[in-house]
Amino acid sequence: MTTGFSSGSCRFADYFVICGLDTESGLEPDELSGENFEQSPLRRTFKSKVLAHYPDNVEWNPFDQDAVGMLCMPKGLSFRTQVDSREPQFHSFIITREDGSRTYGFALTFFEEVTSKQICSAMQTLYHMHNAEQYDILHTPTSPPGPEDQRHQHSQTRPVLHAAPSISRLQRFNSYDISRDTLYVSKCICLITPMAFAQACRKVLQQLHQAVSCPQPPPLPLESYIYNILYEVPLPPSGRSLKFSGVYGPVVCQRPSTSELPLFDFAISEMFNLLGVENVLQLFTCALLEMQILLYSQHYQRLMTVAESITALMFPFQWQHVYVPILPASLLHFLDAPVPYLMGLHSNGQDDRTKLELPQEANLCFVDIDNHFIELPEELPQFPNKLEFIQEISEVLMSFGVSPEGNIHSTDRQTKLRGFRSVDMVSDKRNGNLSSPLNSYLLRENETIARLQALVKRTGVTNAAPDAQVQCDEEELKMHQLNIHVREVFANRFTQMFADYEVFVIQPSQDKESWFTNRDQMQNFDKASFLSDQPEPYLPFLSRFLETQMFASFIDGKILCHDDEDKEHSLRVFDSRVDKIRMLNVRTPTLRTSMYQKCTNIEEAEKAIEMRVAKIDHTALHPHLLDMKIGQGRYEQGFFPRLQSDVLSTGPTSNKWAKRSAPAQWRRRDRQKQHAEHLYLDNDQREKYIQEARNLGTTIRQPKLSNLSPSVIAQTNWKFVEGLLKECRNKTKRMLVEKMGREAVELGHGEVSITGVEENTLIASLCDLLERIWSHGLQVKQGKSALWSHLLHYQDSKEKKNATPGLIHDTERRKSDGGMSAMPPLKVSLIQDMRHIQNISEIKTDVGKARAWVRLSMEKKLLSRHLKQLLSDHELTKKLYKRYAFLRCDDEKEQFLYHLLSFNAVDYFCFTNVFTTIMIPYHVVVVPSKKLGGSMFTANPWVCVSGELAETGVLQVPRNTLEITFECQNLGKLTTVQMGHDNTGLYAKWLVECVMVRNEITGHTYKFPCGRWLGKGVDDGSLERILVGELMTPSTENDERMCRTPPMQQSPGMMRRFVTISPNKLNTGQIQEGVGEAINGIVKHFHKPEKERGSLTLLLCGEYGLVWALEQVFQHGFKSPRLFKNVFIWDFLEKSQVYFESAEQRQATPDENWQTRVRHFCRFMRAINSTSRNIGKDGKFQMLVCLGARDHLLHHWIALLADCPITAQMYEDTALIKDRTLVNSLIRVLQTLQEFNITLEASLVKGVGI
C-alpha cells in the first residue's frame, strides 16, 4: 500500500527510464534467468541494460540501476520475428528500500525492429548452432544413449543429405533467416514514481508509445512531454484531483483525503476475476496469518495486481515481511528464505506446478493465478463469519457485473465491465437474456451518471462537449467505485472485529526510550482478555492473528502516538471508524456478538471520489517547447529515440512555468498542507522505522537486487540465521511465560491468562518455526515437511545399522523416584516416538506427522533431547543441508536447542488434548500393601479407568501378576480408577496401597492412592472403591534439571500444612479453612474458560477436596464408641434418616420447607443404600456429598442435620456441628456452589438412578 511513499518528493514522477538492447555490448545470454539452451534462440533470454534515465539522480530517491533494470525487464530481452505477436505489455513493480519505504515503477514493454547488422548475424549464427544440435538429437537412437553410443556419436560424421526434410521442418517451425525475416527486440519505457497512480502512468506511457508508432509526429517533441511529467506535474494534494496533459489527451489522477482509505489504484476486480471470491478469501486469511505466499503467473501485471490488492485489503494492518511481487529469475534462491514472504514468481506458461522445486511447503500458500487454483497450508483456520462475508463481497461484485466465481478467461486488461454498454443491453433484453445482477448493474450505472450530472450542474462546471461531464473515462470511474466498495467491505470486517481493541492495549509504564529497548520482552496487548470476549467460532483465527508481527506493529503504532496528530494515516482513519461504530452501538462495549454487520459507509466514500472526478481541483502546466537545438527531437517512426539528456537532466531553475498553472492562493495553501503532510509522514516514518529497526533487527523486506555475489547471498543467509534464533528465543519465552503464568494461577498467584486455543496457537507457531528452520538451506527437497523428511532419513540410517532402534544407550531409562518403582519409566527412544506417530492412521500428511511428533515430544519433555540426537548425526546433516543452513551453524544450533530445553520446566498436554480419537495403549499395575502380604488373596480383582475424555469399562486383572496392558481410545488426562474384587475364595480381604496407570505413548504415569481394605467385614466393608489420581512427575537426569514447577493439579494450600502439623485432630478453625479452600478450588475451576478446566473429580473427591473437608466437619466431636467397634459417619446419617422418616410420618413439624428438604435427604439416602455396588460406608458418604453438590442441596442438609436430635446423642457438646454460628458460616460457604452447574463423572454415581 502507498502509506510508505518516499517523503522527499512532491513531483508526480521521479525518473523516466528506457531499458533495452545495448548494441555496443551485443547479445549476452542471461544465465541468471535460468533458461536452458535447448530452447531455440528466439525463445532464450538475453541481458537487458538501462539505456538511459532522466534525471541522473534525485536526492530523496537515489536511482538504483540494478533494481530498476531487473524489474523493468525481469526476464531480460526477448526477440520476435514478423510472424510472432508483438502486443505492448504494461506492468508495474515495486522497490522496497532498507527502511521499508517503497517506490513504484510502471513499465510498458514493446517491440522494435533490430537495425544492427551484428545483432542479426549473431542471431543467425546461434540458429545454425542450435539447428546442428537439434539435428544430432533427431538422429540419435531413441533408446537413451549409453557411454558407448555417445562416443560413437562424436567420432562419426554422418551424411547430411537424408536429414534435410527433418531440418527444414524444424526451421519452418521456429527459425530465423536473416535474408527472409525481420528481427524485433523488446524495449521498455518506465516511470519511477513515489506514489502508485497506476492508471495515470499507464496512460502516459501508452500515449508516449503511440506517439512513436504513429505515422504523424506528435504536436511537440517527446522531450516536452517527458520534461512536463518529470518536473511540472506535482503530486495531487490529499483529497484533491489533478489533471495534466499526455501526448494525445488529458490524464486525471486523484488522491484520497486524510480521512479516507489510503490511495490504491489497481483494479481489484481483476483479482476476483482471476481467482474467485472463495480463493481470494483463503489467500487473504493466509496473508493475515503471515504464511509464506507464492503467487505464480506468466503475466507480471497479474502478480503485482494480486499482491497489491491483497495487501491493500488488510487495512489497517500492513504486511511486515519480505514483499517481492515480482521475483526476478536471478533471485530464485531467495525462495528458501525461512521467513514469511509474499512473492510473485513468473511462469513461462509451459511448466506445470509439479516441476517447481520449492524448498518448503509446510507453511506455503501457492497461488496459480492463471489456472484459478490455490494450494493451502494445512490447518488453516476459517476467517470469522466467512459465509456471510463471502455473500456480502459477492453482492458488491455482482452489482458491478463481476462474477463472484471469477472468470478464468478474463483477458489481461479487460475486466468484464468493458463489454457492457447500454445499447447492447437493449438488444439483449429483447432476447430475454438479461439476468438480474446485470439489471441492477445497469441501473447503478445510469444512477451514477445522473448523480454526476447533477453534481456537475450544482458545482457550476460548464461542459463544452456533451460528453465531458465526467473528466476521467467511465471505465476508470467504475474501477474506482468497485475498488472502494470492496475495500470498505473488508475494512468494515476489521472495524467490527476490533471495535473495542483500545481497551486491551497495555500502555507502557516507562518512557518511550526504555520501552523501545525492552520492546521484545513487553506484552503490548491483553490477548487473553480480548479473546475471552470473542464469539467461540472466531477464536481459531483470532488467537493466531494476535500473534502476528503485523498486529504487534499495529499496536506498537497505537502506543507510540498519544494524540491524533502523531498517528500514522491508516491508524487515524481506523480509529475514527471505530469511534463511529462505538457511537452507533451503544450496547456495552465488551459484549461482542457474532451478529454479522454489513458495511454502511460505502456511499460517502463513493461520493468523495465522484466529487473529485466531477470537479477537477488542479490542472498542471501544459507541455511546452523546450530550449532545444535545431534538429534535436526528431526521430524515426517506430523507434523510441535516445532523448536529449541535456534538456531532461535538470528541472526548471526558476519557477516561471509553475506560476501559470493556477491561482496563487490555492497553490500556497496546498504547498503548506502538503509540506505539513510530508513532515508528519517523515516524523512518523522515522518513529516507525526506529521501532522497526529495533523490533525486527534482522528482518529483510526485500532481497538486495544488486550484485548477487556469494558474499551477499551468505550475508543474507546469515541474517536469516540470526533472525531464526531470535524468533526461537522470543517464542520459547512467550510460551513459558504464558504457561508459567497459568500454573502460577493454579498455585494461587495472579490471574489466569492463557486459553486452550491460545496454547494451541503458540504450539502451532512453534511447529511452523521448526519447519522453517529445517527447510533453510536444504540440498534436495523431499515431501512437504522438511523436519519429517530429516526424521525419516534418520530412521532409515538407524534401522540399517540394525542397532536397537533409536535408544541412546540400550537400557537408558529416565531415573525414577520411589513411587514409580512399581512401574519403571519408558525407554527414551526417538524412533519409537516416530513409530507411534506412523501408527496413527488419522494423520495422513507429512506436515501433520511432523507436528504430531513435535507435540508428543513436548508432552514427554523430550523435544530438545530428540532434536539434539537427530542433529548429532553429522554425516546425515551434511548430506541434507548446504553449508550456510541454520542447522549447520553450530553455535546457533546449540543455543536453539538450549531454548527448547526450557520447555521441560512446564507440563504440556498438547498431544493428549489434540489427538482425542486415536487408540492408545495403557499399562495398569495394582500395588498391594507390603505389610500384609497379598499372596493369600483369593478373589478376582478388576479395574475401570476413567479420564476426561472417556472411560474403559470393567477390565479383569490377573490375580497372580496384578498388571495388565490394554489399548483403547484416548482417555485424555486420567481422573479416577474404580477398583474392586468379586469376593470369592477363602480369603477375600485385600489391602491395596495404590494403583498405577501409564499412557504407553506419552509416558504419563498416574498414581491413584488407596491405602484401604477391600473386603466384607474389614474397614467399612467395601468391595470396591473409587480412587482419584494425580500425575506423577518423573525426576529427570541432572544434566536436564531445570526449574521444576509442581504438578499442575492442585494448590498446596494451607490444609496440607495443618494436616502435617496435627494429623489426628484438626481444630474448628482449621476445619473451616479446609472447607473454604475446597469450595474455593471449585469456584476457581468454574471461572476458567471451559477448555482449561482440570478435573472436577479431583476437587470433589481428591486429597483435601470437598468430600474430605465435610468428613472433617462430621468427625469433629464425634463420640468414640466402645473399643474395637468402628462407627462411621454413614451410620450417623442412617440413624438421622430413620428419625426423619418417622418424624415425617407423625407430621411433627408442619413447615413446608422442612418437609421438602427431609424428603430429598431420605430419597438420596435410600437410593444410595439400595445400589447394587459394594462401595462401603465411606464410598456411600462420598457419593452423597457428590450428589448433594450436583443438586445444590448440601447447605439444606447441613441445616437439617444440625437440628436433628440424633446429632445431640452422637456428638460431644464442643462439636462443630453443634455450634450455631459455625454451622451458619458453613451453610453460607456451601451456598456459593449454587451458581455452578456441576456435572459429575459417570464413575462417581454409577448405579444410582437419581
mmCIF file of N, CA and C in Angstrom, residues 956-997:
data_model
loop_
_atom_site.group_PDB
_atom_site.id
_atom_site.type_symbol
_atom_site.label_atom_id
_atom_site.label_comp_id
_atom_site.label_asym_id
_atom_site.label_seq_id
_atom_site.Cartn_x
_atom_site.Cartn_y
_atom_site.Cartn_z
ATOM 1 N N GLN A 956 -10.728 -57.081 33.784
ATOM 2 C CA GLN A 956 -10.276 -58.063 34.780
ATOM 3 C C GLN A 956 -8.752 -58.011 34.885
ATOM 4 N N VAL A 957 -8.252 -58.057 36.133
ATOM 5 C CA VAL A 957 -6.799 -58.021 36.340
ATOM 6 C C VAL A 957 -6.362 -59.404 36.820
ATOM 7 N N PRO A 958 -5.384 -60.045 36.147
ATOM 8 C CA PRO A 958 -4.963 -61.382 36.599
ATOM 9 C C PRO A 958 -4.439 -61.315 38.038
ATOM 10 N N ARG A 959 -4.878 -62.279 38.869
ATOM 11 C CA ARG A 959 -4.595 -62.238 40.298
ATOM 12 C C ARG A 959 -3.106 -62.424 40.583
ATOM 13 N N ASN A 960 -2.434 -63.233 39.740
ATOM 14 C CA ASN A 960 -1.035 -63.542 40.055
ATOM 15 C C ASN A 960 -0.067 -62.394 39.725
ATOM 16 N N THR A 961 -0.342 -61.675 38.608
ATOM 17 C CA THR A 961 0.609 -60.604 38.247
ATOM 18 C C THR A 961 0.153 -59.233 38.713
ATOM 19 N N LEU A 962 -1.156 -59.045 38.827
ATOM 20 C CA LEU A 962 -1.729 -57.745 39.187
ATOM 21 C C LEU A 962 -1.344 -56.618 38.222
ATOM 22 N N GLU A 963 -1.066 -56.969 36.947
ATOM 23 C CA GLU A 963 -0.882 -55.883 35.962
ATOM 24 C C GLU A 963 -1.455 -56.300 34.612
ATOM 25 N N ILE A 964 -1.936 -55.297 33.870
ATOM 26 C CA ILE A 964 -2.436 -55.571 32.522
ATOM 27 C C ILE A 964 -2.050 -54.411 31.613
ATOM 28 N N THR A 965 -1.984 -54.698 30.314
ATOM 29 C CA THR A 965 -1.812 -53.642 29.304
ATOM 30 C C THR A 965 -2.988 -53.775 28.356
ATOM 31 N N PHE A 966 -3.638 -52.670 28.037
ATOM 32 C CA PHE A 966 -4.786 -52.740 27.118
ATOM 33 C C PHE A 966 -4.756 -51.516 26.220
ATOM 34 N N GLU A 967 -5.464 -51.587 25.095
ATOM 35 C CA GLU A 967 -5.494 -50.460 24.156
ATOM 36 C C GLU A 967 -6.919 -49.941 24.086
ATOM 37 N N CYS A 968 -7.084 -48.644 24.134
ATOM 38 C CA CYS A 968 -8.436 -48.093 23.948
ATOM 39 C C CYS A 968 -8.316 -46.664 23.434
ATOM 40 N N GLN A 969 -9.449 -46.089 23.060
ATOM 41 C CA GLN A 969 -9.426 -44.723 22.538
ATOM 42 C C GLN A 969 -8.934 -43.775 23.630
ATOM 43 N N ASN A 970 -8.168 -42.766 23.204
ATOM 44 C CA ASN A 970 -7.569 -41.791 24.132
ATOM 45 C C ASN A 970 -8.539 -41.396 25.250
ATOM 46 N N LEU A 971 -8.109 -41.615 26.491
ATOM 47 C CA LEU A 971 -8.975 -41.283 27.635
ATOM 48 C C LEU A 971 -8.776 -39.834 28.082
ATOM 49 N N GLY A 972 -7.766 -39.151 27.515
ATOM 50 C CA GLY A 972 -7.473 -37.793 27.993
ATOM 51 C C GLY A 972 -6.667 -37.887 29.278
ATOM 52 N N LYS A 973 -6.625 -36.767 30.020
ATOM 53 C CA LYS A 973 -5.946 -36.835 31.317
ATOM 54 C C LYS A 973 -6.763 -37.774 32.193
ATOM 55 N N LEU A 974 -6.095 -38.664 32.923
ATOM 56 C CA LEU A 974 -6.821 -39.644 33.731
ATOM 57 C C LEU A 974 -7.333 -38.991 35.017
ATOM 58 N N THR A 975 -8.521 -39.403 35.449
ATOM 59 C CA THR A 975 -9.104 -38.786 36.643
ATOM 60 C C THR A 975 -9.351 -39.804 37.749
ATOM 61 N N THR A 976 -10.068 -40.920 37.462
ATOM 62 C CA THR A 976 -10.370 -41.878 38.528
ATOM 63 C C THR A 976 -10.130 -43.307 38.062
ATOM 64 N N VAL A 977 -9.878 -44.151 39.040
ATOM 65 C CA VAL A 977 -9.869 -45.592 38.789
ATOM 66 C C VAL A 977 -10.871 -46.207 39.767
ATOM 67 N N GLN A 978 -11.833 -46.968 39.231
ATOM 68 C CA GLN A 978 -12.684 -47.732 40.140
ATOM 69 C C GLN A 978 -12.043 -49.110 40.220
ATOM 70 N N MET A 979 -11.898 -49.606 41.456
ATOM 71 C CA MET A 979 -11.341 -50.953 41.543
ATOM 72 C C MET A 979 -12.101 -51.750 42.594
ATOM 73 N N GLY A 980 -12.087 -53.065 42.444
ATOM 74 C CA GLY A 980 -12.791 -53.896 43.407
ATOM 75 C C GLY A 980 -12.478 -55.355 43.139
ATOM 76 N N HIS A 981 -13.181 -56.264 43.831
ATOM 77 C CA HIS A 981 -12.994 -57.680 43.521
ATOM 78 C C HIS A 981 -14.326 -58.405 43.701
ATOM 79 N N ASP A 982 -14.354 -59.692 43.295
ATOM 80 C CA ASP A 982 -15.651 -60.387 43.256
ATOM 81 C C ASP A 982 -15.946 -61.165 44.543
ATOM 82 N N ASN A 983 -15.085 -60.965 45.591
ATOM 83 C CA ASN A 983 -15.357 -61.544 46.918
ATOM 84 C C ASN A 983 -15.445 -63.072 46.889
ATOM 85 N N THR A 984 -14.607 -63.733 46.053
ATOM 86 C CA THR A 984 -14.676 -65.207 46.005
ATOM 87 C C THR A 984 -13.493 -65.807 46.752
ATOM 88 N N GLY A 985 -13.603 -67.100 47.093
ATOM 89 C CA GLY A 985 -12.477 -67.800 47.713
ATOM 90 C C GLY A 985 -12.468 -67.615 49.224
ATOM 91 N N LEU A 986 -11.437 -68.214 49.822
ATOM 92 C CA LEU A 986 -11.408 -68.261 51.286
ATOM 93 C C LEU A 986 -10.984 -66.924 51.878
ATOM 94 N N TYR A 987 -10.036 -66.280 51.182
ATOM 95 C CA TYR A 987 -9.505 -65.057 51.780
ATOM 96 C C TYR A 987 -9.761 -63.904 50.818
ATOM 97 N N ALA A 988 -10.897 -63.271 50.984
ATOM 98 C CA ALA A 988 -11.266 -62.220 50.041
ATOM 99 C C ALA A 988 -11.083 -60.839 50.663
ATOM 100 N N LYS A 989 -10.046 -60.698 51.466
ATOM 101 C CA LYS A 989 -9.756 -59.375 52.046
ATOM 102 C C LYS A 989 -8.428 -58.900 51.449
ATOM 103 N N TRP A 990 -8.404 -57.617 51.067
ATOM 104 C CA TRP A 990 -7.241 -57.153 50.297
ATOM 105 C C TRP A 990 -6.905 -55.736 50.708
ATOM 106 N N LEU A 991 -5.666 -55.500 51.103
ATOM 107 C CA LEU A 991 -5.235 -54.141 51.454
ATOM 108 C C LEU A 991 -4.410 -53.586 50.289
ATOM 109 N N VAL A 992 -4.942 -52.566 49.632
ATOM 110 C CA VAL A 992 -4.276 -52.035 48.429
ATOM 111 C C VAL A 992 -3.627 -50.682 48.738
ATOM 112 N N GLU A 993 -2.354 -50.563 48.358
ATOM 113 C CA GLU A 993 -1.663 -49.296 48.615
ATOM 114 C C GLU A 993 -2.029 -48.255 47.548
ATOM 115 N N CYS A 994 -1.914 -48.667 46.276
ATOM 116 C CA CYS A 994 -2.258 -47.712 45.209
ATOM 117 C C CYS A 994 -2.393 -48.458 43.888
ATOM 118 N N VAL A 995 -2.906 -47.738 42.875
ATOM 119 C CA VAL A 995 -2.950 -48.275 41.517
ATOM 120 C C VAL A 995 -2.149 -47.304 40.643
ATOM 121 N N MET A 996 -1.290 -47.850 39.769
ATOM 122 C CA MET A 996 -0.518 -47.001 38.856
ATOM 123 C C MET A 996 -1.021 -47.258 37.435
ATOM 124 N N VAL A 997 -1.204 -46.169 36.651
ATOM 125 C CA VAL A 997 -1.619 -46.332 35.257
ATOM 126 C C VAL A 997 -0.683 -45.482 34.389
#
